Amino acid sequence: MSHCELEDITLHLNDRISSTRRVLELRTIAKDQDKRVILGKIGQDILAIDGLLDQFEKSVGRQKDLLKHLKELEGFFEEDVQDGKNLRDNMPTHMPRKGQPAVHGIGSAGQSGPVNVQAVQPVHTRKTSKNQIREMEFITSPEFDTIPQYMKGRLTYEQLNTAVESINTAVTGKYKILNQPAKTLNNATRKLHQRYKEEENKDTKGLFFIVEADIKEFTQMKVDKRFQSILSMLRHCQRLREQRGGGITRYVLL
């Protein structure tokens, strides 16, 4: 029911109430034989008013439900807008930019032609030297297509790779501190250095891993249900695995 229809019901209801009041006033001066007719008329009007009130109440209830639904949609749209802003402000380095010339190369048959950007994007080498920091490789479009839809939900290819870049930022931030001598650090970073050492165990030797606290420390990414969905997709694409122990969940780069 529209706003105009609600106004019509309100006006009609007020007219009914006014009419009933006039009939009640006339009852005091009416003759006895007319009072039965007047009382019958009042009864009919009261029933009509009761029906209108019931209809009005149902309509208001529907409007409240609609308003609640619109508020939920507003929240979803605001989240999408924020995601868009984050993507704009943190554009992954592997993504082609507007106005960037197309990359060309030699095809499999020896012919010159356009090459998929992902085929020539820089590979993040898995380094193992003590002072070199490993990074997670970006998800390719074919890999993204293999992720089940129930995992992806509304998450886009670009948003997933933005998350990969955030994870790499956290890994780099952590191991830059960890690779420095503790005596050269200030109080804040020394505490982080100590925590990193405490989170290691015999099973993490030679591995690069982060925990949720590192995501909060070095990135703007929220650690929520969406974050857990991202982790599931990265596990599916064999970019990381979880290692639990000591009350800590470690996200180990593969």
PDB file of C-alpha atoms in Angstrom:
ATOM      1  CA  MET A   1       0.000   0.000   0.000  1.00  0.00           C
ATOM      2  CA  SER A   2       1.359   3.394  -1.036  1.00  0.00           C
ATOM      3  CA  HIS A   3       1.713   6.535   1.080  1.00  0.00           C
ATOM      4  CA  CYS A   4      -1.229   8.139  -0.773  1.00  0.00           C
ATOM      5  CA  GLU A   5      -3.461   5.143  -0.019  1.00  0.00           C
ATOM      6  CA  LEU A   6      -2.553   5.380   3.671  1.00  0.00           C
ATOM      7  CA  GLU A   7      -3.566   9.046   3.651  1.00  0.00           C
ATOM      8  CA  ASP A   8      -6.894   8.123   2.005  1.00  0.00           C
ATOM      9  CA  ILE A   9      -7.590   5.531   4.705  1.00  0.00           C
ATOM     10  CA  THR A  10      -6.714   8.056   7.411  1.00  0.00           C
ATOM     11  CA  LEU A  11      -9.105  10.655   5.953  1.00  0.00           C
ATOM     12  CA  HIS A  12     -11.858   8.080   5.547  1.00  0.00           C
ATOM     13  CA  LEU A  13     -11.332   6.897   9.123  1.00  0.00           C
ATOM     14  CA  ASN A  14     -11.570  10.450  10.444  1.00  0.00           C
ATOM     15  CA  ASP A  15     -14.772  10.998   8.454  1.00  0.00           C
ATOM     16  CA  ARG A  16     -16.287   7.842   9.955  1.00  0.00           C
ATOM     17  CA  ILE A  17     -15.381   8.908  13.479  1.00  0.00           C
ATOM     18  CA  SER A  18     -16.823  12.392  12.932  1.00  0.00           C
ATOM     19  CA  SER A  19     -20.031  10.907  11.526  1.00  0.00           C
ATOM     20  CA  THR A  20     -20.393   8.584  14.525  1.00  0.00           C
ATOM     21  CA  ARG A  21     -19.933  11.487  16.923  1.00  0.00           C
ATOM     22  CA  ARG A  22     -22.703  13.442  15.173  1.00  0.00           C
ATOM     23  CA  VAL A  23     -25.055  10.476  15.372  1.00  0.00           C
ATOM     24  CA  LEU A  24     -24.328  10.140  19.100  1.00  0.00           C
ATOM     25  CA  GLU A  25     -25.133  13.805  19.586  1.00  0.00           C
ATOM     26  CA  LEU A  26     -28.439  13.430  17.692  1.00  0.00           C
ATOM     27  CA  ARG A  27     -29.404  10.441  19.852  1.00  0.00           C
ATOM     28  CA  THR A  28     -30.005  12.732  22.868  1.00  0.00           C
ATOM     29  CA  ILE A  29     -32.704  14.675  21.044  1.00  0.00           C
ATOM     30  CA  ALA A  30     -34.192  11.827  19.006  1.00  0.00           C
ATOM     31  CA  LYS A  31     -37.571  10.262  19.744  1.00  0.00           C
ATOM     32  CA  ASP A  32     -37.729   6.811  21.267  1.00  0.00           C
ATOM     33  CA  GLN A  33     -38.776   5.113  18.034  1.00  0.00           C
ATOM     34  CA  ASP A  34     -35.781   6.683  16.247  1.00  0.00           C
ATOM     35  CA  LYS A  35     -33.224   5.674  18.848  1.00  0.00           C
ATOM     36  CA  ARG A  36     -33.199   2.034  17.666  1.00  0.00           C
ATOM     37  CA  VAL A  37     -32.368   3.175  14.152  1.00  0.00           C
ATOM     38  CA  ILE A  38     -29.676   5.502  15.486  1.00  0.00           C
ATOM     39  CA  LEU A  39     -28.156   2.762  17.636  1.00  0.00           C
ATOM     40  CA  GLY A  40     -28.097   0.413  14.633  1.00  0.00           C
ATOM     41  CA  LYS A  41     -26.386   3.081  12.580  1.00  0.00           C
ATOM     42  CA  ILE A  42     -23.793   3.626  15.330  1.00  0.00           C
ATOM     43  CA  GLY A  43     -23.132  -0.124  15.517  1.00  0.00           C
ATOM     44  CA  GLN A  44     -22.558  -0.299  11.767  1.00  0.00           C
ATOM     45  CA  ASP A  45     -20.178   2.666  11.877  1.00  0.00           C
ATOM     46  CA  ILE A  46     -18.210   1.167  14.767  1.00  0.00           C
ATOM     47  CA  LEU A  47     -17.796  -2.100  12.863  1.00  0.00           C
ATOM     48  CA  ALA A  48     -16.659  -0.172   9.793  1.00  0.00           C
ATOM     49  CA  ILE A  49     -14.169   1.834  11.882  1.00  0.00           C
ATOM     50  CA  ASP A  50     -12.868  -1.366  13.475  1.00  0.00           C
ATOM     51  CA  GLY A  51     -12.288  -2.849  10.019  1.00  0.00           C
ATOM     52  CA  LEU A  52     -10.478   0.246   8.852  1.00  0.00           C
ATOM     53  CA  LEU A  53      -8.281   0.268  11.949  1.00  0.00           C
ATOM     54  CA  ASP A  54      -7.386  -3.386  11.361  1.00  0.00           C
ATOM     55  CA  GLN A  55      -6.511  -2.613   7.738  1.00  0.00           C
ATOM     56  CA  PHE A  56      -4.499   0.425   8.826  1.00  0.00           C
ATOM     57  CA  GLU A  57      -2.560  -1.619  11.416  1.00  0.00           C
ATOM     58  CA  LYS A  58      -1.677  -4.303   8.862  1.00  0.00           C
ATOM     59  CA  SER A  59      -0.524  -1.664   6.393  1.00  0.00           C
ATOM     60  CA  VAL A  60       1.701  -0.012   9.013  1.00  0.00           C
ATOM     61  CA  GLY A  61       3.196  -3.416   9.838  1.00  0.00           C
ATOM     62  CA  ARG A  62       4.006  -4.018   6.168  1.00  0.00           C
ATOM     63  CA  GLN A  63       5.611  -0.581   5.919  1.00  0.00           C
ATOM     64  CA  LYS A  64       7.775  -1.348   8.976  1.00  0.00           C
ATOM     65  CA  ASP A  65       8.935  -4.617   7.398  1.00  0.00           C
ATOM     66  CA  LEU A  66       9.707  -2.796   4.153  1.00  0.00           C
ATOM     67  CA  LEU A  67      11.666  -0.124   6.023  1.00  0.00           C
ATOM     68  CA  LYS A  68      13.692  -2.808   7.837  1.00  0.00           C
ATOM     69  CA  HIS A  69      14.461  -4.497   4.517  1.00  0.00           C
ATOM     70  CA  LEU A  70      15.540  -1.191   2.976  1.00  0.00           C
ATOM     71  CA  LYS A  71      17.831  -0.521   5.942  1.00  0.00           C
ATOM     72  CA  GLU A  72      19.491  -3.904   5.379  1.00  0.00           C
ATOM     73  CA  LEU A  73      19.940  -3.122   1.683  1.00  0.00           C
ATOM     74  CA  GLU A  74      21.437   0.236   2.618  1.00  0.00           C
ATOM     75  CA  GLY A  75      23.978  -1.562   4.791  1.00  0.00           C
ATOM     76  CA  PHE A  76      24.903  -3.898   1.928  1.00  0.00           C
ATOM     77  CA  PHE A  77      25.303  -0.972  -0.482  1.00  0.00           C
ATOM     78  CA  GLU A  78      27.472   0.939   2.002  1.00  0.00           C
ATOM     79  CA  GLU A  79      29.679  -2.143   2.374  1.00  0.00           C
ATOM     80  CA  ASP A  80      30.009  -2.426  -1.418  1.00  0.00           C
ATOM     81  CA  VAL A  81      30.854   1.277  -1.693  1.00  0.00           C
ATOM     82  CA  GLN A  82      33.536   0.885   0.975  1.00  0.00           C
ATOM     83  CA  ASP A  83      34.923  -2.164  -0.822  1.00  0.00           C
ATOM     84  CA  GLY A  84      35.047  -0.132  -4.032  1.00  0.00           C
ATOM     85  CA  LYS A  85      36.905   2.700  -2.304  1.00  0.00           C
ATOM     86  CA  ASN A  86      39.382   0.268  -0.756  1.00  0.00           C
ATOM     87  CA  LEU A  87      39.946  -1.343  -4.143  1.00  0.00           C
ATOM     88  CA  ARG A  88      40.462   2.065  -5.751  1.00  0.00           C
ATOM     89  CA  ASP A  89      42.909   3.181  -3.066  1.00  0.00           C
ATOM     90  CA  ASN A  90      44.752  -0.149  -2.918  1.00  0.00           C
ATOM     91  CA  MET A  91      44.846  -1.235  -6.553  1.00  0.00           C
ATOM     92  CA  PRO A  92      46.880  -4.458  -6.831  1.00  0.00           C
ATOM     93  CA  THR A  93      50.161  -3.952  -8.650  1.00  0.00           C
ATOM     94  CA  HIS A  94      49.419  -6.804 -11.039  1.00  0.00           C
ATOM     95  CA  MET A  95      46.212  -5.218 -12.342  1.00  0.00           C
ATOM     96  CA  PRO A  96      46.370  -3.338 -15.696  1.00  0.00           C
ATOM     97  CA  ARG A  97      45.787   0.416 -15.377  1.00  0.00           C
ATOM     98  CA  LYS A  98      43.486   2.567 -17.456  1.00  0.00           C
ATOM     99  CA  GLY A  99      45.281   3.740 -20.599  1.00  0.00           C
ATOM    100  CA  GLN A 100      48.019   1.140 -20.185  1.00  0.00           C
ATOM    101  CA  PRO A 101      49.089  -0.261 -23.602  1.00  0.00           C
ATOM    102  CA  ALA A 102      48.199  -3.861 -24.301  1.00  0.00           C
ATOM    103  CA  VAL A 103      50.965  -6.392 -23.731  1.00  0.00           C
ATOM    104  CA  HIS A 104      51.947  -8.358 -26.801  1.00  0.00           C
ATOM    105  CA  GLY A 105      54.099 -11.407 -27.203  1.00  0.00           C
ATOM    106  CA  ILE A 106      54.628 -14.550 -29.196  1.00  0.00           C
ATOM    107  CA  GLY A 107      51.792 -17.048 -29.153  1.00  0.00           C
ATOM    108  CA  SER A 108      52.133 -20.802 -29.014  1.00  0.00           C
ATOM    109  CA  ALA A 109      52.093 -20.988 -32.793  1.00  0.00           C
ATOM    110  CA  GLY A 110      54.848 -18.360 -33.112  1.00  0.00           C
ATOM    111  CA  GLN A 111      52.390 -15.610 -34.032  1.00  0.00           C
ATOM    112  CA  SER A 112      52.538 -12.165 -32.508  1.00  0.00           C
ATOM    113  CA  GLY A 113      49.352 -11.295 -30.641  1.00  0.00           C
ATOM    114  CA  PRO A 114      47.829 -10.142 -27.349  1.00  0.00           C
ATOM    115  CA  VAL A 115      48.934 -12.051 -24.300  1.00  0.00           C
ATOM    116  CA  ASN A 116      46.867 -12.523 -21.143  1.00  0.00           C
ATOM    117  CA  VAL A 117      48.079 -10.048 -18.514  1.00  0.00           C
ATOM    118  CA  GLN A 118      48.152 -12.820 -15.939  1.00  0.00           C
ATOM    119  CA  ALA A 119      50.503 -14.804 -18.129  1.00  0.00           C
ATOM    120  CA  VAL A 120      53.124 -12.069 -17.862  1.00  0.00           C
ATOM    121  CA  GLN A 121      52.429 -10.689 -14.394  1.00  0.00           C
ATOM    122  CA  PRO A 122      55.446 -10.798 -12.096  1.00  0.00           C
ATOM    123  CA  VAL A 123      55.743 -13.972 -10.108  1.00  0.00           C
ATOM    124  CA  HIS A 124      56.395 -13.619  -6.397  1.00  0.00           C
ATOM    125  CA  THR A 125      59.367 -15.930  -6.006  1.00  0.00           C
ATOM    126  CA  ARG A 126      59.238 -18.224  -3.030  1.00  0.00           C
ATOM    127  CA  LYS A 127      62.482 -17.287  -1.335  1.00  0.00           C
ATOM    128  CA  THR A 128      64.081 -19.267   1.442  1.00  0.00           C
ATOM    129  CA  SER A 129      67.122 -17.218   2.444  1.00  0.00           C
ATOM    130  CA  LYS A 130      67.042 -16.093   6.065  1.00  0.00           C
ATOM    131  CA  ASN A 131      66.715 -12.388   5.288  1.00  0.00           C
ATOM    132  CA  GLN A 132      64.500 -12.769   2.234  1.00  0.00           C
ATOM    133  CA  ILE A 133      60.749 -12.660   2.700  1.00  0.00           C
ATOM    134  CA  ARG A 134      58.393 -14.960   0.872  1.00  0.00           C
ATOM    135  CA  GLU A 135      55.197 -13.548  -0.608  1.00  0.00           C
ATOM    136  CA  MET A 136      51.970 -15.200  -1.662  1.00  0.00           C
ATOM    137  CA  GLU A 137      51.415 -15.390  -5.410  1.00  0.00           C
ATOM    138  CA  PHE A 138      48.332 -13.633  -6.775  1.00  0.00           C
ATOM    139  CA  ILE A 139      45.328 -15.716  -7.818  1.00  0.00           C
ATOM    140  CA  THR A 140      45.007 -16.127 -11.570  1.00  0.00           C
ATOM    141  CA  SER A 141      41.695 -15.844 -13.385  1.00  0.00           C
ATOM    142  CA  PRO A 142      41.578 -19.596 -14.226  1.00  0.00           C
ATOM    143  CA  GLU A 143      42.219 -20.410 -10.565  1.00  0.00           C
ATOM    144  CA  PHE A 144      39.458 -18.026  -9.494  1.00  0.00           C
ATOM    145  CA  ASP A 145      37.050 -19.796 -11.855  1.00  0.00           C
ATOM    146  CA  THR A 146      37.734 -23.112 -10.088  1.00  0.00           C
ATOM    147  CA  ILE A 147      36.542 -21.745  -6.717  1.00  0.00           C
ATOM    148  CA  PRO A 148      33.004 -22.993  -5.921  1.00  0.00           C
ATOM    149  CA  GLN A 149      30.356 -20.274  -6.007  1.00  0.00           C
ATOM    150  CA  TYR A 150      29.300 -20.994  -2.422  1.00  0.00           C
ATOM    151  CA  MET A 151      32.830 -20.030  -1.351  1.00  0.00           C
ATOM    152  CA  LYS A 152      33.032 -16.888  -3.479  1.00  0.00           C
ATOM    153  CA  GLY A 153      29.631 -15.447  -2.640  1.00  0.00           C
ATOM    154  CA  ARG A 154      29.748 -11.820  -3.823  1.00  0.00           C
ATOM    155  CA  LEU A 155      33.546 -11.539  -3.606  1.00  0.00           C
ATOM    156  CA  THR A 156      35.162 -10.551  -6.905  1.00  0.00           C
ATOM    157  CA  TYR A 157      38.459 -11.579  -8.448  1.00  0.00           C
ATOM    158  CA  GLU A 158      39.911  -8.117  -7.794  1.00  0.00           C
ATOM    159  CA  GLN A 159      38.797  -8.136  -4.148  1.00  0.00           C
ATOM    160  CA  LEU A 160      40.402 -11.545  -3.563  1.00  0.00           C
ATOM    161  CA  ASN A 161      43.734 -10.358  -4.968  1.00  0.00           C
ATOM    162  CA  THR A 162      43.484  -7.192  -2.878  1.00  0.00           C
ATOM    163  CA  ALA A 163      43.271  -9.506   0.132  1.00  0.00           C
ATOM    164  CA  VAL A 164      46.346 -11.393  -1.131  1.00  0.00           C
ATOM    165  CA  GLU A 165      48.216  -8.095  -1.293  1.00  0.00           C
ATOM    166  CA  SER A 166      47.134  -7.249   2.269  1.00  0.00           C
ATOM    167  CA  ILE A 167      48.379 -10.638   3.491  1.00  0.00           C
ATOM    168  CA  ASN A 168      51.710 -10.001   1.752  1.00  0.00           C
ATOM    169  CA  THR A 169      51.885  -6.624   3.495  1.00  0.00           C
ATOM    170  CA  ALA A 170      51.385  -8.323   6.864  1.00  0.00           C
ATOM    171  CA  VAL A 171      54.002 -10.999   6.074  1.00  0.00           C
ATOM    172  CA  THR A 172      56.531  -8.378   4.976  1.00  0.00           C
ATOM    173  CA  GLY A 173      55.870  -6.186   8.018  1.00  0.00           C
ATOM    174  CA  LYS A 174      56.279  -9.097  10.395  1.00  0.00           C
ATOM    175  CA  TYR A 175      59.466 -10.567   8.951  1.00  0.00           C
ATOM    176  CA  LYS A 176      61.167  -7.198   8.517  1.00  0.00           C
ATOM    177  CA  ILE A 177      60.918  -6.866  12.293  1.00  0.00           C
ATOM    178  CA  LEU A 178      61.779 -10.508  12.920  1.00  0.00           C
ATOM    179  CA  ASN A 179      64.924 -10.295  10.775  1.00  0.00           C
ATOM    180  CA  GLN A 180      66.331  -7.420  12.835  1.00  0.00           C
ATOM    181  CA  PRO A 181      68.375  -7.920  16.018  1.00  0.00           C
ATOM    182  CA  ALA A 182      66.144  -7.374  19.046  1.00  0.00           C
ATOM    183  CA  LYS A 183      68.586  -4.883  20.597  1.00  0.00           C
ATOM    184  CA  THR A 184      68.130  -2.495  17.637  1.00  0.00           C
ATOM    185  CA  LEU A 185      64.342  -2.268  18.087  1.00  0.00           C
ATOM    186  CA  ASN A 186      62.298   0.180  20.124  1.00  0.00           C
ATOM    187  CA  ASN A 187      59.964  -0.969  22.895  1.00  0.00           C
ATOM    188  CA  ALA A 188      56.896  -1.453  20.676  1.00  0.00           C
ATOM    189  CA  THR A 189      58.633  -3.428  17.941  1.00  0.00           C
ATOM    190  CA  ARG A 190      60.637  -5.389  20.532  1.00  0.00           C
ATOM    191  CA  LYS A 191      57.364  -6.633  22.007  1.00  0.00           C
ATOM    192  CA  LEU A 192      56.207  -7.681  18.532  1.00  0.00           C
ATOM    193  CA  HIS A 193      59.561  -9.416  17.968  1.00  0.00           C
ATOM    194  CA  GLN A 194      59.103 -11.326  21.215  1.00  0.00           C
ATOM    195  CA  ARG A 195      55.545 -12.353  20.284  1.00  0.00           C
ATOM    196  CA  TYR A 196      56.708 -13.604  16.890  1.00  0.00           C
ATOM    197  CA  LYS A 197      59.339 -15.768  18.561  1.00  0.00           C
ATOM    198  CA  GLU A 198      56.788 -17.162  21.031  1.00  0.00           C
ATOM    199  CA  GLU A 199      54.427 -18.106  18.181  1.00  0.00           C
ATOM    200  CA  GLU A 200      57.091 -20.253  16.512  1.00  0.00           C
ATOM    201  CA  ASN A 201      57.507 -23.955  17.216  1.00  0.00           C
ATOM    202  CA  LYS A 202      59.350 -26.933  15.805  1.00  0.00           C
ATOM    203  CA  ASP A 203      56.716 -27.326  13.054  1.00  0.00           C
ATOM    204  CA  THR A 204      57.111 -23.748  11.779  1.00  0.00           C
ATOM    205  CA  LYS A 205      60.869 -23.865  11.258  1.00  0.00           C
ATOM    206  CA  GLY A 206      61.695 -22.512   7.810  1.00  0.00           C
ATOM    207  CA  LEU A 207      58.074 -21.502   7.153  1.00  0.00           C
ATOM    208  CA  PHE A 208      56.527 -18.076   6.695  1.00  0.00           C
ATOM    209  CA  PHE A 209      53.278 -17.570   8.584  1.00  0.00           C
ATOM    210  CA  ILE A 210      51.092 -14.894  10.133  1.00  0.00           C
ATOM    211  CA  VAL A 211      48.269 -14.838  12.662  1.00  0.00           C
ATOM    212  CA  GLU A 212      45.136 -12.685  12.893  1.00  0.00           C
ATOM    213  CA  ALA A 213      46.955 -10.175  15.102  1.00  0.00           C
ATOM    214  CA  ASP A 214      49.400  -9.498  12.235  1.00  0.00           C
ATOM    215  CA  ILE A 215      46.534  -8.721   9.859  1.00  0.00           C
ATOM    216  CA  LYS A 216      45.203  -6.179  12.375  1.00  0.00           C
ATOM    217  CA  GLU A 217      48.673  -4.762  13.003  1.00  0.00           C
ATOM    218  CA  PHE A 218      49.765  -4.126   9.415  1.00  0.00           C
ATOM    219  CA  THR A 219      46.598  -3.861   7.283  1.00  0.00           C
ATOM    220  CA  GLN A 220      43.145  -2.293   7.173  1.00  0.00           C
ATOM    221  CA  MET A 221      41.499  -5.630   6.389  1.00  0.00           C
ATOM    222  CA  LYS A 222      38.780  -6.662   8.830  1.00  0.00           C
ATOM    223  CA  VAL A 223      39.094 -10.048  10.524  1.00  0.00           C
ATOM    224  CA  ASP A 224      35.468 -11.155  10.198  1.00  0.00           C
ATOM    225  CA  LYS A 225      33.304 -13.748   8.422  1.00  0.00           C
ATOM    226  CA  ARG A 226      34.363 -12.360   5.077  1.00  0.00           C
ATOM    227  CA  PHE A 227      38.005 -12.805   6.058  1.00  0.00           C
ATOM    228  CA  GLN A 228      37.304 -16.451   6.891  1.00  0.00           C
ATOM    229  CA  SER A 229      35.722 -16.893   3.448  1.00  0.00           C
ATOM    230  CA  ILE A 230      38.842 -15.408   1.857  1.00  0.00           C
ATOM    231  CA  LEU A 231      41.008 -17.865   3.787  1.00  0.00           C
ATOM    232  CA  SER A 232      38.861 -20.755   2.532  1.00  0.00           C
ATOM    233  CA  MET A 233      39.369 -19.614  -1.066  1.00  0.00           C
ATOM    234  CA  LEU A 234      43.118 -19.242  -0.579  1.00  0.00           C
ATOM    235  CA  ARG A 235      43.287 -22.741   0.905  1.00  0.00           C
ATOM    236  CA  HIS A 236      41.329 -23.996  -2.096  1.00  0.00           C
ATOM    237  CA  CYS A 237      43.886 -22.362  -4.416  1.00  0.00           C
ATOM    238  CA  GLN A 238      46.746 -23.848  -2.342  1.00  0.00           C
ATOM    239  CA  ARG A 239      48.156 -20.493  -1.292  1.00  0.00           C
ATOM    240  CA  LEU A 240      48.156 -21.213   2.434  1.00  0.00           C
ATOM    241  CA  ARG A 241      47.262 -23.755   5.069  1.00  0.00           C
ATOM    242  CA  GLU A 242      46.309 -23.502   8.710  1.00  0.00           C
ATOM    243  CA  GLN A 243      48.448 -24.802  11.564  1.00  0.00           C
ATOM    244  CA  ARG A 244      46.916 -24.835  15.026  1.00  0.00           C
ATOM    245  CA  GLY A 245      48.664 -25.236  18.340  1.00  0.00           C
ATOM    246  CA  GLY A 246      49.113 -23.478  21.645  1.00  0.00           C
ATOM    247  CA  GLY A 247      45.789 -21.731  21.244  1.00  0.00           C
ATOM    248  CA  ILE A 248      47.002 -20.002  18.064  1.00  0.00           C
ATOM    249  CA  THR A 249      45.900 -20.414  14.448  1.00  0.00           C
ATOM    250  CA  ARG A 250      48.809 -19.825  12.098  1.00  0.00           C
ATOM    251  CA  TYR A 251      48.289 -19.111   8.398  1.00  0.00           C
ATOM    252  CA  VAL A 252      51.266 -20.677   6.645  1.00  0.00           C
ATOM    253  CA  LEU A 253      52.236 -19.612   3.129  1.00  0.00           C
ATOM    254  CA  LEU A 254      52.691 -22.478   0.682  1.00  0.00           C
TER     255      LEU A 254
END
